[in-house]
Coordinates of N, CA and C in Angstrom, one line a residue:
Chain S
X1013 N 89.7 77.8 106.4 CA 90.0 77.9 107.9 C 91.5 78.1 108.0
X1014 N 92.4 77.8 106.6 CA 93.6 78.2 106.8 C 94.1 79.4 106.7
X1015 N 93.0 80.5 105.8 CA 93.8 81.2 105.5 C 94.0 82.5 106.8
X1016 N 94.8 83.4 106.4 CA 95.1 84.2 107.1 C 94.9 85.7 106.1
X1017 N 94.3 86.7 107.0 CA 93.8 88.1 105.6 C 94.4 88.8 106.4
X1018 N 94.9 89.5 105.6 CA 95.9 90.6 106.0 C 95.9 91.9 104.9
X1019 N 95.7 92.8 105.7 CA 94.9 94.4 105.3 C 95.6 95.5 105.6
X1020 N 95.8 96.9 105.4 CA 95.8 96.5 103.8 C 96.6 96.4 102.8
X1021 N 96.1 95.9 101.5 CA 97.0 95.6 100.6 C 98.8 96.8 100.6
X1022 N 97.7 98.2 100.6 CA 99.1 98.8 100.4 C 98.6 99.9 101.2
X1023 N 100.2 100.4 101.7 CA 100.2 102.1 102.6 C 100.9 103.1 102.2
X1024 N 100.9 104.2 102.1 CA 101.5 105.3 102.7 C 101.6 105.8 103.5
X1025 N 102.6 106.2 104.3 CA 102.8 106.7 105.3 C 103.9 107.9 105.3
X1026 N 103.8 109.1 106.2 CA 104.7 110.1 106.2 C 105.9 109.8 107.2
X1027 N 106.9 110.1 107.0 CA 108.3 109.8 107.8 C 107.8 110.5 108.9
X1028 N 108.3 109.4 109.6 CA 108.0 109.8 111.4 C 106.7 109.0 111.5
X1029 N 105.8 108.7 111.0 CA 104.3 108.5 111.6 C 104.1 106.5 111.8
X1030 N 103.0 106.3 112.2 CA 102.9 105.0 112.6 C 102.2 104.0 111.3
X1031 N 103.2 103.4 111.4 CA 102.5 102.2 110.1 C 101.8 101.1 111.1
X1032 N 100.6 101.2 110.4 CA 99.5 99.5 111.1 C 98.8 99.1 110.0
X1033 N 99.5 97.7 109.9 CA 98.6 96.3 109.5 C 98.3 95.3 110.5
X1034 N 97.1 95.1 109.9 CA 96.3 94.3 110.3 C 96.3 92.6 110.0
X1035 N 96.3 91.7 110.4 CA 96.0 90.1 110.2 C 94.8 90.1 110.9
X1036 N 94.1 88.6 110.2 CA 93.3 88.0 110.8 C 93.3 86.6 110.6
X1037 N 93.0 86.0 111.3 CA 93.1 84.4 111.5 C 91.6 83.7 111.9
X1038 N 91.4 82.1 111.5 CA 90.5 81.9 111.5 C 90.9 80.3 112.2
X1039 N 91.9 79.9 112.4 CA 92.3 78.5 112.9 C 93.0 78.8 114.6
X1040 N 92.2 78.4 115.3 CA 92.4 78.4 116.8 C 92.9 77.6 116.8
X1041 N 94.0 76.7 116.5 CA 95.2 76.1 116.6 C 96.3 76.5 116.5
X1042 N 96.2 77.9 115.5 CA 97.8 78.5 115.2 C 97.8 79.3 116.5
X1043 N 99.5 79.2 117.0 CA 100.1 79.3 118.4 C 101.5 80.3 117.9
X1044 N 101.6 80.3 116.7 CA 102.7 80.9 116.8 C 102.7 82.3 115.4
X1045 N 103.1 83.2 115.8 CA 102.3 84.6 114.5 C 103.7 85.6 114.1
X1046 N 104.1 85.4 113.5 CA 105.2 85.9 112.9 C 104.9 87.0 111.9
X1047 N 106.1 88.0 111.6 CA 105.9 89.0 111.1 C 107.2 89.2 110.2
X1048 N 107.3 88.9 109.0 CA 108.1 89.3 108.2 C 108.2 90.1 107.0
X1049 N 109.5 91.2 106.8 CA 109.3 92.3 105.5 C 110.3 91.8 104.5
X1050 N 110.1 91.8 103.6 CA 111.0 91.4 102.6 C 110.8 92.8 101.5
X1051 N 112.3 92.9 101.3 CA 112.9 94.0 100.2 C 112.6 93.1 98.8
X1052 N 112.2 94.6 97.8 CA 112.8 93.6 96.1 C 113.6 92.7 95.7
X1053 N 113.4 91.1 95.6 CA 114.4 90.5 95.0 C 115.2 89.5 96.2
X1054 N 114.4 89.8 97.2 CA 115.0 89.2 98.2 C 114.2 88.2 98.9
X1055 N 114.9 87.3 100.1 CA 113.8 86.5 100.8 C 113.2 87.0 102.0
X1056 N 112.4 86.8 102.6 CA 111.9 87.4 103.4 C 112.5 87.3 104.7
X1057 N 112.7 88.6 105.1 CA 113.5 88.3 106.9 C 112.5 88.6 108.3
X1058 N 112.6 87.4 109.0 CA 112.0 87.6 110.5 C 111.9 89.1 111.1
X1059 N 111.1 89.5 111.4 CA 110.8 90.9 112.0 C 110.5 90.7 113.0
X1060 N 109.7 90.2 114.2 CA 109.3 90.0 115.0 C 108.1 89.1 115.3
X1061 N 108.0 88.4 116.3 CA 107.0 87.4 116.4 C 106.0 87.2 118.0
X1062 N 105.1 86.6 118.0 CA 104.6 86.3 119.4 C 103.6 85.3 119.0
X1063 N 103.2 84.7 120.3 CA 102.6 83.9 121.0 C 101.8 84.3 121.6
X1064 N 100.3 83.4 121.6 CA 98.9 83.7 122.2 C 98.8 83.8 123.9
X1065 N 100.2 83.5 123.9 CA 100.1 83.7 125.7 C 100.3 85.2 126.1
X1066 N 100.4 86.5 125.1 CA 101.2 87.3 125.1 C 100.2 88.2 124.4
X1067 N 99.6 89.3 125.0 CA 98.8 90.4 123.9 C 99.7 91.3 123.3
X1068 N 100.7 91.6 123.8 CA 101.8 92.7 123.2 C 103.4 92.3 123.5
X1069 N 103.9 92.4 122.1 CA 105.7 92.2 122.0 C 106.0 93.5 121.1
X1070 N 107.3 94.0 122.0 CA 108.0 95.1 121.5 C 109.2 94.8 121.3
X1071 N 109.6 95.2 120.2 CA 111.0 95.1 119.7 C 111.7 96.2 118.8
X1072 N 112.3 97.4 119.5 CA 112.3 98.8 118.9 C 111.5 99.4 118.5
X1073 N 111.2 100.2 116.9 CA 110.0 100.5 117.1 C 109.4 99.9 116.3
X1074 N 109.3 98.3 116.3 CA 108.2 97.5 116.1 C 107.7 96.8 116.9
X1075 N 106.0 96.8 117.1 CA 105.1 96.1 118.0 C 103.9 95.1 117.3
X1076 N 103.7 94.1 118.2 CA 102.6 93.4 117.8 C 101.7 93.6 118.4
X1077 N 100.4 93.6 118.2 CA 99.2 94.0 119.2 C 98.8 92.5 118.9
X1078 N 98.1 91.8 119.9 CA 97.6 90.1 119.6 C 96.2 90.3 120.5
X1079 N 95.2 90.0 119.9 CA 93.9 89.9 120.3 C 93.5 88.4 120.3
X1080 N 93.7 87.2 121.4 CA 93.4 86.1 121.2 C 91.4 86.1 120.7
X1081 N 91.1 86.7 121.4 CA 89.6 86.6 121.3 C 89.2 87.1 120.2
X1082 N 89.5 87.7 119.3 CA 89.0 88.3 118.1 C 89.7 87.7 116.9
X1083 N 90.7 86.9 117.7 CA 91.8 86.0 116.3 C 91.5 87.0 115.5
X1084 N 92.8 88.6 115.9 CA 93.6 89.2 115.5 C 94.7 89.9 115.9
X1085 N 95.5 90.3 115.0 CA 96.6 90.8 115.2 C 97.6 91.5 114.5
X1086 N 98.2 92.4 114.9 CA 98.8 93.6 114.0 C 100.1 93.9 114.2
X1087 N 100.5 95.2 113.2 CA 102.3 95.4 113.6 C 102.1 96.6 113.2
X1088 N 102.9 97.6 114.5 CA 102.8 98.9 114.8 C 104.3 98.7 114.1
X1089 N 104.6 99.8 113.3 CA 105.9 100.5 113.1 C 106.1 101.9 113.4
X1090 N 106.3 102.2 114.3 CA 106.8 103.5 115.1 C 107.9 104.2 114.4
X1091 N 107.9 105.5 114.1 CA 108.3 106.4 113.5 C 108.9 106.3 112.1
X1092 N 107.8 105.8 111.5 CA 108.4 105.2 110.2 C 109.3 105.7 109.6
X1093 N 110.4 105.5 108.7 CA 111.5 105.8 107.9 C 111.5 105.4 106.3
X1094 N 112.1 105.9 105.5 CA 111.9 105.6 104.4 C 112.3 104.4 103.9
X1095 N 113.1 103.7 105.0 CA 113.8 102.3 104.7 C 113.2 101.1 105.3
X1096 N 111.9 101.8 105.9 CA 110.8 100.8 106.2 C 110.3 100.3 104.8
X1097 N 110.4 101.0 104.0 CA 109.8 101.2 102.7 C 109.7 99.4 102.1
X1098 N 108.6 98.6 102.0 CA 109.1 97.1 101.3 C 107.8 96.4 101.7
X1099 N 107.6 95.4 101.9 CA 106.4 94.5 101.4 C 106.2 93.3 103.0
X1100 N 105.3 94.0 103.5 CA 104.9 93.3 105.0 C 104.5 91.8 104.8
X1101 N 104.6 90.9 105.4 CA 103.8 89.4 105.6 C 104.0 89.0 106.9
X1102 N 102.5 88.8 107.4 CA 102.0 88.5 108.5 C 101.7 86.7 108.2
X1103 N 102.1 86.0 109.1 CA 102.1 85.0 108.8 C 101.3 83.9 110.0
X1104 N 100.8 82.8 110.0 CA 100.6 82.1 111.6 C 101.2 80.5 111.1
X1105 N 101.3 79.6 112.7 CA 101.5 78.4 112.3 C 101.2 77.6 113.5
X1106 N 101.3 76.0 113.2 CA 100.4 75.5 114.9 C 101.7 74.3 114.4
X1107 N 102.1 74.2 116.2 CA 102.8 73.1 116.3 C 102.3 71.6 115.8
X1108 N 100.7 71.5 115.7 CA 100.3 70.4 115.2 C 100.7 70.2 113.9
X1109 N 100.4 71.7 113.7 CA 100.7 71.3 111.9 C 102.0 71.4 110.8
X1110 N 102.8 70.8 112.1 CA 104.4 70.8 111.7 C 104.8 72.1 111.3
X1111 N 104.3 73.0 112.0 CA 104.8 74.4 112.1 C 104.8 75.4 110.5
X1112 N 104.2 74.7 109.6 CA 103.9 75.5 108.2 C 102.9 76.9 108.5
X1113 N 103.9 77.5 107.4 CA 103.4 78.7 107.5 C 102.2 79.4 107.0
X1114 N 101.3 79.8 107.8 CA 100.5 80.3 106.3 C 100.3 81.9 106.5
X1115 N 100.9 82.2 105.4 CA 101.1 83.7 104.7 C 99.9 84.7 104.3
X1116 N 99.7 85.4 104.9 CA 99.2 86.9 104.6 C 99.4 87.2 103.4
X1117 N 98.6 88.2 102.7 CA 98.7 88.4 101.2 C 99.5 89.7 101.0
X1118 N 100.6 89.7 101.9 CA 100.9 90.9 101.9 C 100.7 92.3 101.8
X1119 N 101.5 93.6 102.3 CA 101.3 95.2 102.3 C 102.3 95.0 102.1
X1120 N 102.3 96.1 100.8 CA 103.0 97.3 100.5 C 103.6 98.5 100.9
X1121 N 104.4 98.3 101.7 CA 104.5 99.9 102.4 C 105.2 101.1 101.8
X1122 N 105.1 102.0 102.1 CA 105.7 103.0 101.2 C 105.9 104.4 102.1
X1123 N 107.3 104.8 102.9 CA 107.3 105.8 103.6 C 107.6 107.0 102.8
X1124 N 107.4 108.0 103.0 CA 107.0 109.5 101.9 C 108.3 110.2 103.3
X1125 N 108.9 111.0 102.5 CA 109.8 112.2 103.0 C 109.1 113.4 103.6
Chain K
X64 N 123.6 85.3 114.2 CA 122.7 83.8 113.8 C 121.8 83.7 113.0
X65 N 121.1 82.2 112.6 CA 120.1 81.7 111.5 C 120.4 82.6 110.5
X66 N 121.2 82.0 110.2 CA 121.6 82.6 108.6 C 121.4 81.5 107.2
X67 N 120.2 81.4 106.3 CA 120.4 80.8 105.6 C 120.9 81.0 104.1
X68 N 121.8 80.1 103.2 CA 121.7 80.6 102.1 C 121.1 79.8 100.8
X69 N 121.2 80.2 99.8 CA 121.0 79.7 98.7 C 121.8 79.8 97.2
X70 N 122.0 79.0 96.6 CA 123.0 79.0 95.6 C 122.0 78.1 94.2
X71 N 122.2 78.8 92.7 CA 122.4 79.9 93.0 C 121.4 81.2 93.5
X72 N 121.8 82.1 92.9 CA 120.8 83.7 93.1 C 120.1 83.9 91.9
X73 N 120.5 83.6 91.0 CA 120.1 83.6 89.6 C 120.3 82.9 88.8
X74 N 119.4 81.9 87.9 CA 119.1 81.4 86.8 C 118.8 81.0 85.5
X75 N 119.2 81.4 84.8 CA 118.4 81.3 83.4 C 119.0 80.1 82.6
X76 N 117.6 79.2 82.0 CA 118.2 77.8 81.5 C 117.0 77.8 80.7
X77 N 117.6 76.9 79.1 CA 116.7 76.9 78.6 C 115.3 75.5 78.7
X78 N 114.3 75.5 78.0 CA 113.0 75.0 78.4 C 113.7 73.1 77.8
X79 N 113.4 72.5 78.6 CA 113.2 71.5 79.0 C 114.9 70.5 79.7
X80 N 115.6 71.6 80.2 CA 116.6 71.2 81.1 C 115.8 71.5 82.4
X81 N 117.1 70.7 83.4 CA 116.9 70.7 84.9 C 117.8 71.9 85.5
X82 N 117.4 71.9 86.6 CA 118.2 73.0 87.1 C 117.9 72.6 88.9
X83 N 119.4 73.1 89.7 CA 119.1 72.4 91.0 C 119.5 73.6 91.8
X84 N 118.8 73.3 92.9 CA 119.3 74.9 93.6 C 119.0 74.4 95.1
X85 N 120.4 74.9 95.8 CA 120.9 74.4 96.9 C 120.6 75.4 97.9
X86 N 120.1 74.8 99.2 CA 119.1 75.3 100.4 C 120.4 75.2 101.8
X87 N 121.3 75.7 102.0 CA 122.2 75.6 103.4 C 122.0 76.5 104.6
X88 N 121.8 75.7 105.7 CA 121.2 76.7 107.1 C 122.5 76.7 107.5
X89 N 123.6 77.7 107.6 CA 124.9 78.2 107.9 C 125.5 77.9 109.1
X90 N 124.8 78.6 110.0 CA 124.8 78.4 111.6 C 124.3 78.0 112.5
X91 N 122.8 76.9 111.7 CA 122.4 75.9 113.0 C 121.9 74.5 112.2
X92 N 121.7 73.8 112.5 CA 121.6 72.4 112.2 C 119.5 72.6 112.0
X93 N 119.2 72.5 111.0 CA 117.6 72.1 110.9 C 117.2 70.7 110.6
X94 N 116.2 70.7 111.4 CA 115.3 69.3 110.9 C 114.3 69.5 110.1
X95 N 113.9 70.6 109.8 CA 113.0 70.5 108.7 C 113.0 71.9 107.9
X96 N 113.3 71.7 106.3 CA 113.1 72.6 105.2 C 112.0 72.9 104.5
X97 N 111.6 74.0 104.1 CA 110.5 74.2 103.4 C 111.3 74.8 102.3
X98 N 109.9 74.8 100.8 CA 110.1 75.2 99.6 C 109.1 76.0 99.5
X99 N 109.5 77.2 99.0 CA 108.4 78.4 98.5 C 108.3 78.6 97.0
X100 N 107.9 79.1 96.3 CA 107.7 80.0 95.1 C 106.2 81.1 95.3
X101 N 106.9 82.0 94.8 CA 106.4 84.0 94.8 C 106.3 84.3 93.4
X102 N 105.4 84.1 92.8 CA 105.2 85.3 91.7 C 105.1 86.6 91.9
X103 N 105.6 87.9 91.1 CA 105.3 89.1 91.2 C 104.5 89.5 91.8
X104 N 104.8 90.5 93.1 CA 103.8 90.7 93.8 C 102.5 90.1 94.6
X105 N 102.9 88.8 94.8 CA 101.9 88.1 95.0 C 102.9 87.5 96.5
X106 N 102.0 86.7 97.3 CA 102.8 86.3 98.6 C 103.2 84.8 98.2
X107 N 104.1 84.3 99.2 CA 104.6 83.0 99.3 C 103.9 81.8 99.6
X108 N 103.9 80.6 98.3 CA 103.0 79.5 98.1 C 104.2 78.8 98.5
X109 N 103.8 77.8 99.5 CA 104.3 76.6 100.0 C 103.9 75.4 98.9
X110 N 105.9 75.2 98.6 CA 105.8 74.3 97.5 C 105.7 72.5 98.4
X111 N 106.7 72.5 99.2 CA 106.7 71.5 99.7 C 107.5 71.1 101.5
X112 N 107.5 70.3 102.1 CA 108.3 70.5 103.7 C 109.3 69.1 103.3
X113 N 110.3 69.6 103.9 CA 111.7 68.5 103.4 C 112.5 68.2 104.6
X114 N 112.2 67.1 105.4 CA 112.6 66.6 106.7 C 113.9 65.4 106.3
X115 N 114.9 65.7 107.4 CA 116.0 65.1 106.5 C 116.0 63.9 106.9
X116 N 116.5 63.3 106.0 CA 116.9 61.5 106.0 C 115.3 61.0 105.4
X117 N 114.1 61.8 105.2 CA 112.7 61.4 105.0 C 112.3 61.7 103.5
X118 N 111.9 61.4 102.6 CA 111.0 62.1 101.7 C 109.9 63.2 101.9
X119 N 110.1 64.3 101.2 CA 109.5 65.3 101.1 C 107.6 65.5 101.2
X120 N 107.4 66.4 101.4 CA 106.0 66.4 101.6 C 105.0 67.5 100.4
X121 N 104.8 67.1 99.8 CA 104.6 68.2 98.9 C 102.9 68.7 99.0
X122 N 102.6 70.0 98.9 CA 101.5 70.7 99.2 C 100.7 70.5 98.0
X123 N 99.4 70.0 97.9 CA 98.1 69.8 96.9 C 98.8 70.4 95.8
X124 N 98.6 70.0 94.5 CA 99.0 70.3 93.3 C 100.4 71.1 93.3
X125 N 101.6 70.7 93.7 CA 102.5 70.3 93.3 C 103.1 69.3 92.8
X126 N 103.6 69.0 91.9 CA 104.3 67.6 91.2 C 105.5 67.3 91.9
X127 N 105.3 66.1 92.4 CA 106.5 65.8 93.4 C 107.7 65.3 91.9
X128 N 107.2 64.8 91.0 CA 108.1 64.5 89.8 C 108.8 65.5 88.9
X129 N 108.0 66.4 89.2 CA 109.0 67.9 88.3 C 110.0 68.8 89.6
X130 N 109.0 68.4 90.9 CA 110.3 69.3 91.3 C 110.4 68.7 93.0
X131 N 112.1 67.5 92.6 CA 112.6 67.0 93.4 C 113.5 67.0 94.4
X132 N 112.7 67.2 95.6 CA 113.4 67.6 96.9 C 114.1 66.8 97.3
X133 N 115.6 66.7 97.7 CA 116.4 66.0 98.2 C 117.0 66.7 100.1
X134 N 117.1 65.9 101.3 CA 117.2 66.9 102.4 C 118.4 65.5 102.9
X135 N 119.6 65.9 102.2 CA 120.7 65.1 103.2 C 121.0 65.2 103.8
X136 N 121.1 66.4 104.7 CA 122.2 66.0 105.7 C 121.0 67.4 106.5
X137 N 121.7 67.6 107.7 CA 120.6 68.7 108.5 C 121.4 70.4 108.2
X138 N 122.1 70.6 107.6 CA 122.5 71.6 106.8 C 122.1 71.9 105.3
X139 N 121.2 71.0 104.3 CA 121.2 70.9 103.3 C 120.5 70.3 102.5
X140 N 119.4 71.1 102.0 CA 118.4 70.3 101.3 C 118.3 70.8 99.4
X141 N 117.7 70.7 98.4 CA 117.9 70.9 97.6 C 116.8 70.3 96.6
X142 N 116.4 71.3 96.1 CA 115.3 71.3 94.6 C 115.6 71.3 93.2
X143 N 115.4 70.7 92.9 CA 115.5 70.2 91.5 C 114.2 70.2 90.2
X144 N 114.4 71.6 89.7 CA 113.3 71.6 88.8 C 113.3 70.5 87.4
X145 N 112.7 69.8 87.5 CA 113.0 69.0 86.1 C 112.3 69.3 84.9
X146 N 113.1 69.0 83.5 CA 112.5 69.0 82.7 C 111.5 71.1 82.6
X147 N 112.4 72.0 82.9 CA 112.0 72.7 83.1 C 111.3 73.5 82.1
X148 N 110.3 74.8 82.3 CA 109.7 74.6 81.3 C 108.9 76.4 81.3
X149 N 108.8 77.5 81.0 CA 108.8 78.7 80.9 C 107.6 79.0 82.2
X150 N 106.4 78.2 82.2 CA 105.8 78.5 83.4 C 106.2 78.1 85.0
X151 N 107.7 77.8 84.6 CA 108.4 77.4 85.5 C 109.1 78.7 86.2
X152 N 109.0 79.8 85.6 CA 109.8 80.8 85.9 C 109.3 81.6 87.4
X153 N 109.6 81.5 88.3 CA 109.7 82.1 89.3 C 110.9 82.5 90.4
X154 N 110.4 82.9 91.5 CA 111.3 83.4 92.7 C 110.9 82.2 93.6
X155 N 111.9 81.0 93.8 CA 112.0 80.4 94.9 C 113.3 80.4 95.8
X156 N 112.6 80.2 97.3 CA 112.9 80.5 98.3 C 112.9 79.5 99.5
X157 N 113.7 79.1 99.9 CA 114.0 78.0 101.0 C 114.0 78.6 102.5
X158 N 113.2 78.2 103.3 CA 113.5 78.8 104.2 C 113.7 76.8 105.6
X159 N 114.4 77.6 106.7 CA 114.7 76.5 107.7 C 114.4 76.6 108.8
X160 N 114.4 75.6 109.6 CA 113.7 75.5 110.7 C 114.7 75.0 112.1
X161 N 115.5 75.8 112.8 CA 116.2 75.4 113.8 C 115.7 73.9 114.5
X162 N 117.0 73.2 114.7 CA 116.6 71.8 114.9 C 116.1 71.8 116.6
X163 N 117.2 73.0 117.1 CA 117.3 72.9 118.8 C 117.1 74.5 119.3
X164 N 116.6 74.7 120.6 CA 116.8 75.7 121.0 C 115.2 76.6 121.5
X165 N 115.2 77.7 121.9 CA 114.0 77.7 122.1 C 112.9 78.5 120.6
X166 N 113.4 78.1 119.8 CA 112.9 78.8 118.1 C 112.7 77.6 117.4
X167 N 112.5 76.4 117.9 CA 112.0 75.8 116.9 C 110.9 75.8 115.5
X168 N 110.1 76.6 115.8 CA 108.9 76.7 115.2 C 109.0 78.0 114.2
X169 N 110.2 78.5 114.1 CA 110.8 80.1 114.0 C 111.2 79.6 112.6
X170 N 111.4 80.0 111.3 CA 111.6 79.9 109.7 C 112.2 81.1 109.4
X171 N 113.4 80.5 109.1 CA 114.6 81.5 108.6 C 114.7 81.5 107.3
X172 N 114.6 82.6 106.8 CA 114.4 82.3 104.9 C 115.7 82.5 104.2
X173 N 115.8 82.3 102.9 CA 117.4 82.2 102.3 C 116.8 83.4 101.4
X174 N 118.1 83.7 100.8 CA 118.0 85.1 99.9 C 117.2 84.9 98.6
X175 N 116.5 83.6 98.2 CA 116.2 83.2 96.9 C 116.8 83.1 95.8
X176 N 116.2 82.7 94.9 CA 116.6 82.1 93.5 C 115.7 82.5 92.2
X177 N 116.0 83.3 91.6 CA 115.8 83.8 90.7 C 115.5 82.8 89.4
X178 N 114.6 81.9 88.6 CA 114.8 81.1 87.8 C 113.8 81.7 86.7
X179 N 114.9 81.7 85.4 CA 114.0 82.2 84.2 C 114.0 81.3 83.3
X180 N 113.1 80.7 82.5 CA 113.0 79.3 81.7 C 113.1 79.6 80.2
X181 N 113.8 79.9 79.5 CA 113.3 80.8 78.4 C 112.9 79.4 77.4

């Protein structure tokens, strides 16, 4: 019930075009869904997040789509770039449960010229 | 803002030394630290939650005795691999949790730490 599946493993995409992954969730307690990319070698940084009170957050051209009723949720990358290029994790967490994360098995993304 | 770091970035020590590696939230005061470790390509396993002035909480089959979380002060918490040992080698990563503000729930991660056990 913890886990969180996140699809798919890896992408390609052509510069300019839209990158979507997918999460899915299975604990109707997580309130809070974060989206972070991490480069090689690095730690992972905040990309954008939302709340179930909220079906859609935009933040340049990254978006979350949030489906409370299908407990799922996704992240649009609009006009992708080659420096999108690095390793997606979709994440959830519930204030009950002292706010721990539970992580997506990550994508791969990979923008093409 | 939330900028966290870690020290050091890289590691190498040999098999049955300790090695400690320091978790600091830069620009805001946290009440609660987490510990990760990433194998290659693989996603982030929650090693333990580190609430300050409290003892640590460690996740199902971690050894709270090999790897010792210390959380003094609300800028600074710190891991200590003990007795280290080659299946020890991974990418750990601290991330923090603003103490105030409307982001509580929000996990800022540090650049990681590189540790090779030879």
């Amino acid at each position: 019930q913890q886990q969180v599946k996140q699809s798919p493993q890896s992408l390609i995409v052509q510069k300019g075009g839209i990158s979507i992954i997918n999460c899915a969730y299975e604990n109707t307690a997580f309130d809070y869904f974060p989206w972070y990319q991490q480069f090689p070698g690095k730690g992972p940084a905040l990309l954008i997040a939302i709340r179930p009170d909220v079906s859609e957050k935009k933040e340049g051209r990254f978006t979350i789509s949030f489906n409370k009723s299908a407990k799922q949720f996704s992240l649009h990358i609009m006009d992708s770039q080659p420096g999108d290029s690095a390793t997606y994790f979709c994440a959830a967490s519930s204030t009950g449960g002292g706010n721990k994360l539970t992580f997506g098995t990550g994508t791969q993304l990979k923008v093409e010229l | 803002g939330a900028v966290v770091s870690q020290h050091p970035s890289r590691v190498i020590c040999k098999s049955g030394t300790s090695v400690k590696i320091e978790c600091r939230s830069l620009d805001f005061q946290a009440t609660t630290m987490f510990w990760y470790r990433q194998f290659p390509k693989q996603s982030l396993m929650l090693m333990a939650t580190s609430n300050e002035g409290s003892k640590a909480t460690y996740e199902q089959g971690v050894e709270k005795d090999k790897f010792l979380i210390n959380h003094a002060s609300l800028t600074l918490s710190t891991l200590t691999v003990t007795s280290a040992h080659p299946e020890d080698s991974s990418f750990y990563i601290c991330s923090a949790s603003p103490l105030a503000g409307g982001n509580t729930d929000t996990q800022y991660f540090g650049p990681g730490t590189r540790l090779t056990v030879l």
